[in-house]
PDB file of C-alpha atoms in Angstrom:
ATOM      1  CA  MET A   1     -13.164 -74.069 -69.494  1.00 52.00           C
ATOM      2  CA  SER A   2      -9.961 -75.168 -67.855  1.00 47.00           C
ATOM      3  CA  THR A   3      -9.317 -74.652 -64.156  1.00 46.00           C
ATOM      4  CA  LEU A   4      -6.733 -71.879 -64.934  1.00 44.00           C
ATOM      5  CA  ASP A   5      -9.233 -70.037 -67.135  1.00 54.00           C
ATOM      6  CA  LYS A   6     -11.831 -70.233 -64.355  1.00 50.00           C
ATOM      7  CA  ILE A   7      -9.388 -68.655 -61.851  1.00 47.00           C
ATOM      8  CA  LYS A   8      -8.518 -65.810 -64.282  1.00 53.00           C
ATOM      9  CA  ALA A   9     -12.200 -65.138 -64.953  1.00 62.00           C
ATOM     10  CA  LYS A  10     -12.952 -65.042 -61.215  1.00 58.00           C
ATOM     11  CA  ARG A  11     -10.121 -62.518 -60.552  1.00 58.00           C
ATOM     12  CA  GLN A  12     -11.272 -60.303 -63.418  1.00 67.00           C
ATOM     13  CA  ALA A  13     -14.817 -60.272 -62.062  1.00 65.00           C
ATOM     14  CA  ALA A  14     -13.509 -59.289 -58.599  1.00 57.00           C
ATOM     15  CA  ARG A  15     -11.546 -56.354 -60.067  1.00 62.00           C
ATOM     16  CA  GLU A  16     -14.574 -55.068 -61.957  1.00 66.00           C
ATOM     17  CA  SER A  17     -16.746 -55.343 -58.869  1.00 64.00           C
ATOM     18  CA  ALA A  18     -14.227 -53.370 -56.744  1.00 56.00           C
ATOM     19  CA  ALA A  19     -13.948 -50.649 -59.383  1.00 57.00           C
ATOM     20  CA  GLN A  20     -17.732 -50.222 -59.491  1.00 62.00           C
ATOM     21  CA  SER A  21     -18.060 -49.957 -55.675  1.00 56.00           C
ATOM     22  CA  SER A  22     -15.287 -47.239 -55.263  1.00 53.00           C
ATOM     23  CA  PRO A  23     -16.407 -43.523 -55.643  1.00 51.00           C
ATOM     24  CA  PRO A  24     -15.002 -41.859 -58.763  1.00 52.00           C
ATOM     25  CA  PRO A  25     -12.404 -39.135 -58.253  1.00 50.00           C
ATOM     26  CA  ASP A  26     -13.706 -35.550 -58.080  1.00 51.00           C
ATOM     27  CA  THR A  27     -12.696 -34.394 -61.510  1.00 47.00           C
ATOM     28  CA  ALA A  28     -15.689 -32.224 -62.156  1.00 47.00           C
ATOM     29  CA  ALA A  29     -14.867 -28.594 -62.770  1.00 48.00           C
ATOM     30  CA  ARG A  30     -15.943 -26.119 -60.104  1.00 51.00           C
ATOM     31  CA  PRO A  31     -18.987 -24.083 -60.975  1.00 49.00           C
ATOM     32  CA  PRO A  32     -18.156 -20.540 -61.990  1.00 49.00           C
ATOM     33  CA  LEU A  33     -18.212 -17.990 -59.151  1.00 44.00           C
ATOM     34  CA  ASN A  34     -20.652 -15.140 -59.293  1.00 47.00           C
ATOM     35  CA  PRO A  35     -19.262 -11.620 -58.692  1.00 43.00           C
ATOM     36  CA  LEU A  36     -20.407 -11.571 -55.042  1.00 43.00           C
ATOM     37  CA  ASP A  37     -18.567 -14.836 -54.331  1.00 51.00           C
ATOM     38  CA  LEU A  38     -15.452 -13.455 -55.973  1.00 44.00           C
ATOM     39  CA  LEU A  39     -15.619 -10.305 -53.821  1.00 39.00           C
ATOM     40  CA  ARG A  40     -16.097 -12.323 -50.639  1.00 48.00           C
ATOM     41  CA  ALA A  41     -13.237 -14.633 -51.574  1.00 49.00           C
ATOM     42  CA  LYS A  42     -10.965 -11.666 -52.255  1.00 47.00           C
ATOM     43  CA  ARG A  43     -11.814  -9.914 -48.970  1.00 45.00           C
ATOM     44  CA  GLY A  44     -11.485 -13.050 -46.886  1.00 51.00           C
ATOM     45  CA  ALA A  45      -8.513 -14.480 -48.793  1.00 46.00           C
ATOM     46  CA  VAL A  46     -10.426 -17.813 -48.752  1.00 46.00           C
ATOM     47  CA  ASP A  47     -12.026 -19.461 -51.761  1.00 47.00           C
ATOM     48  CA  PRO A  48     -15.620 -20.754 -51.509  1.00 44.00           C
ATOM     49  CA  ALA A  49     -14.354 -24.329 -51.177  1.00 46.00           C
ATOM     50  CA  GLY A  50     -12.440 -23.393 -48.004  1.00 47.00           C
ATOM     51  CA  ALA A  51      -8.877 -23.289 -49.334  1.00 48.00           C
ATOM     52  CA  ASP A  52      -6.585 -20.726 -47.689  1.00 47.00           C
ATOM     53  CA  LEU A  53      -5.372 -18.422 -50.435  1.00 45.00           C
ATOM     54  CA  THR A  54      -2.936 -16.401 -48.309  1.00 46.00           C
ATOM     55  CA  GLN A  55      -0.269 -18.965 -47.496  1.00 48.00           C
ATOM     56  CA  ASP A  56       1.986 -18.125 -50.400  1.00 49.00           C
ATOM     57  CA  GLU A  57       1.152 -14.425 -50.683  1.00 49.00           C
ATOM     58  CA  PRO A  58       4.023 -12.084 -49.724  1.00 47.00           C
ATOM     59  CA  THR A  59       3.403  -9.575 -46.941  1.00 50.00           C
ATOM     60  CA  ILE A  60       3.676  -6.027 -48.232  1.00 50.00           C
ATOM     61  CA  PRO A  61       4.546  -3.502 -45.495  1.00 50.00           C
ATOM     62  CA  GLU A  62       2.343  -0.452 -45.311  1.00 54.00           C
ATOM     63  CA  ALA A  63       4.003   2.734 -46.443  1.00 55.00           C
ATOM     64  CA  ALA A  64       4.303   5.495 -43.853  1.00 55.00           C
ATOM     65  CA  PRO A  65       1.739   8.246 -44.421  1.00 57.00           C
ATOM     66  CA  PRO A  66       3.233  11.355 -46.000  1.00 61.00           C
ATOM     67  CA  ARG A  67       3.994  14.277 -43.692  1.00 65.00           C
ATOM     68  CA  PRO A  68       1.562  17.127 -44.330  1.00 64.00           C
ATOM     69  CA  ALA A  69       3.336  19.828 -46.275  1.00 63.00           C
ATOM     70  CA  ALA A  70       0.761  22.524 -45.571  1.00 69.00           C
ATOM     71  CA  PRO A  71      -2.291  23.119 -43.380  1.00 69.00           C
ATOM     72  CA  PRO A  72      -5.854  22.920 -44.702  1.00 67.00           C
ATOM     73  CA  PRO A  73      -6.590  25.998 -46.827  1.00 59.00           C
ATOM     74  CA  GLY A  74      -7.342  29.009 -44.673  1.00 67.00           C
ATOM     75  CA  THR A  75      -6.812  27.288 -41.315  1.00 88.00           C
ATOM     76  CA  LEU A  76      -3.371  28.703 -40.507  1.00 93.00           C
ATOM     77  CA  GLN A  77      -4.415  32.229 -41.462  1.00 92.00           C
ATOM     78  CA  GLN A  78      -7.558  32.020 -39.327  1.00 94.00           C
ATOM     79  CA  TYR A  79      -5.507  31.185 -36.240  1.00 95.00           C
ATOM     80  CA  GLN A  80      -2.941  33.840 -37.093  1.00 94.00           C
ATOM     81  CA  ASP A  81      -5.726  36.422 -37.398  1.00 95.00           C
ATOM     82  CA  ALA A  82      -6.958  35.427 -33.925  1.00 94.00           C
ATOM     83  CA  ILE A  83      -3.423  35.882 -32.563  1.00 96.00           C
ATOM     84  CA  ASP A  84      -3.070  39.318 -34.168  1.00 94.00           C
ATOM     85  CA  ALA A  85      -6.417  40.431 -32.733  1.00 95.00           C
ATOM     86  CA  ALA A  86      -5.545  39.182 -29.241  1.00 94.00           C
ATOM     87  CA  GLN A  87      -2.145  40.884 -29.308  1.00 92.00           C
ATOM     88  CA  ALA A  88      -3.770  44.179 -30.251  1.00 92.00           C
ATOM     89  CA  ALA A  89      -6.376  43.785 -27.493  1.00 91.00           C
ATOM     90  CA  TRP A  90      -3.961  43.090 -24.656  1.00 90.00           C
ATOM     91  CA  GLN A  91      -1.998  46.285 -25.315  1.00 88.00           C
ATOM     92  CA  VAL A  92      -4.374  47.990 -22.872  1.00 87.00           C
ATOM     93  CA  HIS A  93      -2.653  46.012 -20.094  1.00 88.00           C
ATOM     94  CA  PRO A  94       0.839  47.081 -18.964  1.00 84.00           C
ATOM     95  CA  ALA A  95       3.705  44.800 -19.937  1.00 80.00           C
ATOM     96  CA  LEU A  96       4.318  42.003 -17.403  1.00 74.00           C
ATOM     97  CA  SER A  97       0.968  42.736 -15.737  1.00 85.00           C
ATOM     98  CA  GLU A  98      -1.320  39.952 -14.582  1.00 88.00           C
ATOM     99  CA  GLY A  99      -3.979  41.206 -16.999  1.00 87.00           C
ATOM    100  CA  ARG A 100      -1.707  40.729 -19.997  1.00 89.00           C
ATOM    101  CA  THR A 101      -0.514  37.336 -18.738  1.00 92.00           C
ATOM    102  CA  GLU A 102      -4.105  36.180 -18.332  1.00 94.00           C
ATOM    103  CA  ALA A 103      -4.922  37.355 -21.871  1.00 93.00           C
ATOM    104  CA  LYS A 104      -1.995  35.307 -23.173  1.00 94.00           C
ATOM    105  CA  ARG A 105      -3.214  32.212 -21.342  1.00 95.00           C
ATOM    106  CA  LYS A 106      -6.682  32.603 -22.858  1.00 95.00           C
ATOM    107  CA  LEU A 107      -5.148  32.849 -26.318  1.00 96.00           C
ATOM    108  CA  LEU A 108      -3.171  29.671 -25.665  1.00 97.00           C
ATOM    109  CA  LEU A 109      -6.415  27.827 -24.935  1.00 96.00           C
ATOM    110  CA  GLN A 110      -7.622  28.846 -28.407  1.00 95.00           C
ATOM    111  CA  ILE A 111      -4.562  27.937 -30.443  1.00 96.00           C
ATOM    112  CA  MET A 112      -3.009  24.939 -28.659  1.00 97.00           C
ATOM    113  CA  PRO A 113      -5.418  22.329 -30.124  1.00 95.00           C
ATOM    114  CA  PHE A 114      -4.266  23.355 -33.613  1.00 96.00           C
ATOM    115  CA  VAL A 115      -0.594  23.256 -32.573  1.00 97.00           C
ATOM    116  CA  GLU A 116      -0.952  19.894 -30.833  1.00 96.00           C
ATOM    117  CA  ALA A 117      -2.621  18.438 -33.935  1.00 95.00           C
ATOM    118  CA  TYR A 118       0.236  19.800 -36.057  1.00 96.00           C
ATOM    119  CA  ILE A 119       2.775  17.959 -33.881  1.00 96.00           C
ATOM    120  CA  ALA A 120       0.699  14.769 -33.620  1.00 96.00           C
ATOM    121  CA  ASP A 121       0.306  14.594 -37.416  1.00 94.00           C
ATOM    122  CA  GLY A 122       4.072  14.730 -37.916  1.00 93.00           C
ATOM    123  CA  ALA A 123       3.631  17.833 -40.037  1.00 94.00           C
ATOM    124  CA  ALA A 124       6.610  19.992 -40.961  1.00 93.00           C
ATOM    125  CA  TYR A 125       5.701  23.237 -42.694  1.00 94.00           C
ATOM    126  CA  PRO A 126       6.366  26.854 -41.660  1.00 94.00           C
ATOM    127  CA  ASN A 127       3.835  27.339 -38.880  1.00 96.00           C
ATOM    128  CA  SER A 128       3.621  30.854 -37.451  1.00 96.00           C
ATOM    129  CA  VAL A 129       0.905  29.756 -35.014  1.00 97.00           C
ATOM    130  CA  ALA A 130       3.159  27.096 -33.461  1.00 98.00           C
ATOM    131  CA  VAL A 131       5.946  29.672 -33.132  1.00 98.00           C
ATOM    132  CA  GLU A 132       3.604  32.124 -31.401  1.00 97.00           C
ATOM    133  CA  ALA A 133       2.423  29.329 -29.091  1.00 98.00           C
ATOM    134  CA  MET A 134       6.021  28.560 -28.105  1.00 98.00           C
ATOM    135  CA  ILE A 135       6.619  32.236 -27.292  1.00 97.00           C
ATOM    136  CA  LEU A 136       3.419  32.471 -25.248  1.00 97.00           C
ATOM    137  CA  LEU A 137       4.173  29.295 -23.289  1.00 97.00           C
ATOM    138  CA  LEU A 138       7.651  30.484 -22.348  1.00 95.00           C
ATOM    139  CA  ASP A 139       6.359  34.009 -21.681  1.00 92.00           C
ATOM    140  CA  THR A 140       3.758  32.732 -19.227  1.00 93.00           C
ATOM    141  CA  GLY A 141       6.202  30.452 -17.405  1.00 92.00           C
ATOM    142  CA  ASP A 142       5.045  27.129 -18.869  1.00 97.00           C
ATOM    143  CA  ILE A 143       8.633  26.028 -19.366  1.00 98.00           C
ATOM    144  CA  GLU A 144       7.851  22.332 -19.762  1.00 98.00           C
ATOM    145  CA  ARG A 145       5.547  22.707 -22.753  1.00 98.00           C
ATOM    146  CA  GLY A 146       7.288  25.794 -24.097  1.00 98.00           C
ATOM    147  CA  LEU A 147      10.770  24.298 -24.249  1.00 98.00           C
ATOM    148  CA  SER A 148       9.485  20.970 -25.573  1.00 98.00           C
ATOM    149  CA  LEU A 149       7.677  22.747 -28.413  1.00 98.00           C
ATOM    150  CA  GLY A 150      10.679  24.993 -29.046  1.00 98.00           C
ATOM    151  CA  LEU A 151      13.055  22.049 -29.417  1.00 97.00           C
ATOM    152  CA  ILE A 152      10.645  20.324 -31.823  1.00 97.00           C
ATOM    153  CA  LEU A 153      10.322  23.440 -33.978  1.00 97.00           C
ATOM    154  CA  ALA A 154      14.091  23.980 -33.917  1.00 96.00           C
ATOM    155  CA  ALA A 155      14.648  20.413 -35.137  1.00 94.00           C
ATOM    156  CA  GLN A 156      12.201  20.953 -38.033  1.00 94.00           C
ATOM    157  CA  ASP A 157      14.354  23.872 -39.197  1.00 93.00           C
ATOM    158  CA  CYS A 158      11.638  25.539 -41.280  1.00 94.00           C
ATOM    159  CA  HIS A 159      10.251  28.246 -39.007  1.00 95.00           C
ATOM    160  CA  ILE A 160      10.928  31.956 -38.731  1.00 93.00           C
ATOM    161  CA  MET A 161      10.321  34.320 -35.842  1.00 94.00           C
ATOM    162  CA  PRO A 162       7.716  37.108 -36.059  1.00 93.00           C
ATOM    163  CA  LYS A 163       8.922  40.460 -37.400  1.00 91.00           C
ATOM    164  CA  ARG A 164       8.866  42.054 -33.949  1.00 90.00           C
ATOM    165  CA  PHE A 165      11.903  39.934 -33.019  1.00 89.00           C
ATOM    166  CA  GLN A 166      14.017  41.897 -35.512  1.00 84.00           C
ATOM    167  CA  GLY A 167      15.581  39.057 -37.445  1.00 80.00           C
ATOM    168  CA  LYS A 168      16.433  36.810 -34.481  1.00 85.00           C
ATOM    169  CA  ASN A 169      16.250  33.158 -35.476  1.00 92.00           C
ATOM    170  CA  LEU A 170      14.120  30.625 -33.646  1.00 95.00           C
ATOM    171  CA  ARG A 171      16.991  28.869 -31.857  1.00 95.00           C
ATOM    172  CA  HIS A 172      18.296  32.181 -30.534  1.00 95.00           C
ATOM    173  CA  GLN A 173      14.881  32.980 -29.117  1.00 94.00           C
ATOM    174  CA  VAL A 174      14.401  29.520 -27.569  1.00 96.00           C
ATOM    175  CA  VAL A 175      17.691  30.072 -25.726  1.00 97.00           C
ATOM    176  CA  ARG A 176      16.882  33.673 -24.745  1.00 96.00           C
ATOM    177  CA  LEU A 177      13.438  32.904 -23.343  1.00 95.00           C
ATOM    178  CA  THR A 178      14.651  29.800 -21.503  1.00 97.00           C
ATOM    179  CA  LEU A 179      17.538  31.746 -19.956  1.00 98.00           C
ATOM    180  CA  ASP A 180      15.147  34.484 -18.822  1.00 97.00           C
ATOM    181  CA  TRP A 181      13.126  31.819 -17.025  1.00 97.00           C
ATOM    182  CA  ALA A 182      16.272  30.245 -15.517  1.00 98.00           C
ATOM    183  CA  ILE A 183      17.450  33.669 -14.259  1.00 98.00           C
ATOM    184  CA  ALA A 184      14.118  34.147 -12.471  1.00 96.00           C
ATOM    185  CA  GLN A 185      14.510  30.686 -10.951  1.00 97.00           C
ATOM    186  CA  LEU A 186      18.001  31.565  -9.700  1.00 98.00           C
ATOM    187  CA  LYS A 187      16.777  34.781  -8.081  1.00 98.00           C
ATOM    188  CA  ALA A 188      14.056  32.797  -6.337  1.00 98.00           C
ATOM    189  CA  ALA A 189      16.634  30.212  -5.170  1.00 98.00           C
ATOM    190  CA  GLN A 190      14.843  27.574  -7.256  1.00 98.00           C
ATOM    191  CA  PRO A 191      16.505  24.997  -9.527  1.00 97.00           C
ATOM    192  CA  ALA A 192      16.322  25.204 -13.307  1.00 98.00           C
ATOM    193  CA  ALA A 193      16.668  21.450 -13.828  1.00 97.00           C
ATOM    194  CA  PRO A 194      15.784  19.566 -15.908  1.00 97.00           C
ATOM    195  CA  TYR A 195      14.874  22.249 -18.442  1.00 98.00           C
ATOM    196  CA  LEU A 196      18.105  24.234 -18.522  1.00 98.00           C
ATOM    197  CA  ASP A 197      19.949  20.913 -18.845  1.00 97.00           C
ATOM    198  CA  GLN A 198      17.753  19.920 -21.808  1.00 97.00           C
ATOM    199  CA  LEU A 199      18.518  23.193 -23.556  1.00 98.00           C
ATOM    200  CA  LEU A 200      22.269  22.907 -22.961  1.00 98.00           C
ATOM    201  CA  GLN A 201      22.241  19.315 -24.189  1.00 96.00           C
ATOM    202  CA  ALA A 202      20.569  20.386 -27.442  1.00 95.00           C
ATOM    203  CA  MET A 203      23.091  23.207 -27.857  1.00 95.00           C
ATOM    204  CA  ASP A 204      26.066  20.901 -27.277  1.00 93.00           C
ATOM    205  CA  THR A 205      24.742  17.878 -29.194  1.00 90.00           C
ATOM    206  CA  GLU A 206      24.164  19.873 -32.388  1.00 82.00           C
ATOM    207  CA  PRO A 207      26.548  22.832 -32.150  1.00 70.00           C
ATOM    208  CA  GLY A 208      26.548  23.305 -35.915  1.00 77.00           C
ATOM    209  CA  ARG A 209      22.787  23.827 -35.979  1.00 85.00           C
ATOM    210  CA  TRP A 210      22.709  25.932 -32.804  1.00 92.00           C
ATOM    211  CA  GLU A 211      24.874  28.709 -34.177  1.00 90.00           C
ATOM    212  CA  LEU A 212      24.574  31.225 -31.350  1.00 93.00           C
ATOM    213  CA  ASN A 213      26.609  34.357 -30.875  1.00 94.00           C
ATOM    214  CA  PRO A 214      29.422  33.972 -28.299  1.00 96.00           C
ATOM    215  CA  ILE A 215      27.766  36.292 -25.788  1.00 97.00           C
ATOM    216  CA  LEU A 216      24.529  34.292 -25.647  1.00 97.00           C
ATOM    217  CA  ARG A 217      26.285  30.914 -25.579  1.00 97.00           C
ATOM    218  CA  GLY A 218      28.628  32.130 -22.843  1.00 98.00           C
ATOM    219  CA  GLU A 219      25.683  33.456 -20.851  1.00 98.00           C
ATOM    220  CA  ALA A 220      23.959  30.065 -21.024  1.00 98.00           C
ATOM    221  CA  TYR A 221      27.022  28.269 -19.655  1.00 98.00           C
ATOM    222  CA  ALA A 222      27.592  30.934 -16.984  1.00 99.00           C
ATOM    223  CA  LEU A 223      23.998  30.603 -15.820  1.00 99.00           C
ATOM    224  CA  ALA A 224      24.426  26.834 -15.580  1.00 99.00           C
ATOM    225  CA  ALA A 225      27.525  27.454 -13.437  1.00 99.00           C
ATOM    226  CA  LYS A 226      25.555  29.739 -11.112  1.00 98.00           C
ATOM    227  CA  HIS A 227      22.824  27.159 -10.682  1.00 99.00           C
ATOM    228  CA  ALA A 228      25.450  24.494  -9.983  1.00 98.00           C
ATOM    229  CA  ALA A 229      27.054  26.724  -7.340  1.00 98.00           C
ATOM    230  CA  GLN A 230      23.689  27.404  -5.767  1.00 98.00           C
ATOM    231  CA  ALA A 231      23.203  23.632  -5.482  1.00 97.00           C
ATOM    232  CA  GLN A 232      26.797  23.338  -4.148  1.00 96.00           C
ATOM    233  CA  ASP A 233      27.717  21.072  -7.036  1.00 97.00           C
ATOM    234  CA  TRP A 234      31.209  22.533  -7.220  1.00 97.00           C
ATOM    235  CA  PRO A 235      32.757  20.251  -9.885  1.00 97.00           C
ATOM    236  CA  ALA A 236      29.844  21.012 -12.226  1.00 97.00           C
ATOM    237  CA  GLY A 237      30.263  24.704 -11.451  1.00 98.00           C
ATOM    238  CA  VAL A 238      33.923  24.521 -12.462  1.00 98.00           C
ATOM    239  CA  ASP A 239      33.063  22.748 -15.719  1.00 98.00           C
ATOM    240  CA  TRP A 240      30.385  25.266 -16.688  1.00 98.00           C
ATOM    241  CA  CYS A 241      32.629  28.225 -15.831  1.00 98.00           C
ATOM    242  CA  LEU A 242      35.352  26.853 -18.088  1.00 98.00           C
ATOM    243  CA  LYS A 243      32.854  26.349 -20.917  1.00 98.00           C
ATOM    244  CA  ALA A 244      31.582  29.903 -20.469  1.00 98.00           C
ATOM    245  CA  GLN A 245      35.133  31.272 -20.718  1.00 98.00           C
ATOM    246  CA  ALA A 246      35.822  29.153 -23.802  1.00 97.00           C
ATOM    247  CA  ALA A 247      32.648  30.412 -25.499  1.00 97.00           C
ATOM    248  CA  ASN A 248      33.213  34.068 -24.593  1.00 97.00           C
ATOM    249  CA  PRO A 249      36.836  34.552 -23.499  1.00 96.00           C
ATOM    250  CA  LYS A 250      36.597  38.301 -22.916  1.00 92.00           C
ATOM    251  CA  GLY A 251      33.159  38.666 -21.387  1.00 94.00           C
ATOM    252  CA  ALA A 252      32.020  35.483 -19.653  1.00 96.00           C
ATOM    253  CA  GLY A 253      32.082  37.194 -16.249  1.00 96.00           C
ATOM    254  CA  VAL A 254      32.706  34.025 -14.252  1.00 98.00           C
ATOM    255  CA  LYS A 255      36.276  34.522 -12.979  1.00 97.00           C
ATOM    256  CA  THR A 256      35.252  35.039  -9.346  1.00 97.00           C
ATOM    257  CA  LEU A 257      32.704  32.235  -9.493  1.00 98.00           C
ATOM    258  CA  LEU A 258      35.289  29.896 -10.994  1.00 98.00           C
ATOM    259  CA  ASN A 259      37.702  30.589  -8.135  1.00 97.00           C
ATOM    260  CA  GLN A 260      34.950  29.955  -5.592  1.00 97.00           C
ATOM    261  CA  CYS A 261      33.981  26.661  -7.196  1.00 97.00           C
ATOM    262  CA  LEU A 262      37.621  25.554  -7.456  1.00 97.00           C
ATOM    263  CA  ALA A 263      38.261  26.319  -3.785  1.00 96.00           C
ATOM    264  CA  ALA A 264      35.111  24.520  -2.670  1.00 96.00           C
ATOM    265  CA  ALA A 265      35.799  21.543  -4.933  1.00 95.00           C
ATOM    266  CA  ASN A 266      39.303  21.222  -3.467  1.00 94.00           C
ATOM    267  CA  ASN A 267      37.878  21.335   0.032  1.00 87.00           C
ATOM    268  CA  GLU A 268      34.674  19.380  -0.523  1.00 78.00           C
ATOM    269  CA  GLY A 269      32.228  19.818   2.282  1.00 59.00           C
ATOM    270  CA  ALA A 270      33.198  23.367   3.214  1.00 50.00           C
ATOM    271  CA  PRO A 271      30.487  25.932   2.383  1.00 49.00           C
ATOM    272  CA  ALA A 272      31.201  28.417  -0.343  1.00 47.00           C
ATOM    273  CA  GLN A 273      32.093  31.938   0.802  1.00 47.00           C
ATOM    274  CA  GLU A 274      29.411  33.490  -1.363  1.00 49.00           C
ATOM    275  CA  THR A 275      26.303  32.335  -3.142  1.00 47.00           C
ATOM    276  CA  ALA A 276      26.589  32.988  -6.849  1.00 46.00           C
ATOM    277  CA  GLN A 277      24.225  35.648  -8.117  1.00 46.00           C
ATOM    278  CA  PRO A 278      23.251  36.430 -11.710  1.00 46.00           C
TER     279      PRO A 278
END
């Protein structure tokens, strides 16, 4: 064998030796997964060999849960029956008496969990129990919860008032009951803020939905003017008087108050000659 042939043979032997000492590539097929392994891999988004299976998977946003269209069968009627029974029972107490007010507060303790769950669930179906709760809250002087509930129900636009309100719509009654409370506050020389302001803001932000008769709308603005005058906020008193006259040109009843507020606003710091009264 020539020297060149010996070199070639030596190189070939070295290649074969290196090939035998290197581990073969992992070309064996993976063993089939049993059903339990498949379930675990699916839940964990990781295959049994440790590969992350979620890197290329698109994220699918969760759909918002549907708003309940109706209460559980029988639930609404059960609460309404309890309201009817309580209303019949408290007739033995004179109107506006402490006994009747206390009976209303006890009824609220019964029905408010249902009403609060209705609001928390984002439900929007005609709910006579929620309407009765709003009336009771405002009737018993709980203006914070009563007005808040009233504005929510007004925005849902699917509720009707009980028959005893003779066809008045819910927005009309929210305004009427809130104004009754604000009148009592004025007589007691107490402010009506922030609740009267919240009501007026709702009325002015959505005038098309708060379709009130001119007398009631004018009364709301006039009452705001009286509260402003009581607080000696004369510019606000002027503004509310003008809005009352615009809403009810013939019967706003704020001409004298407007003149007082104008005079005081022009001479800021001087006390008003009279305190506005309802």
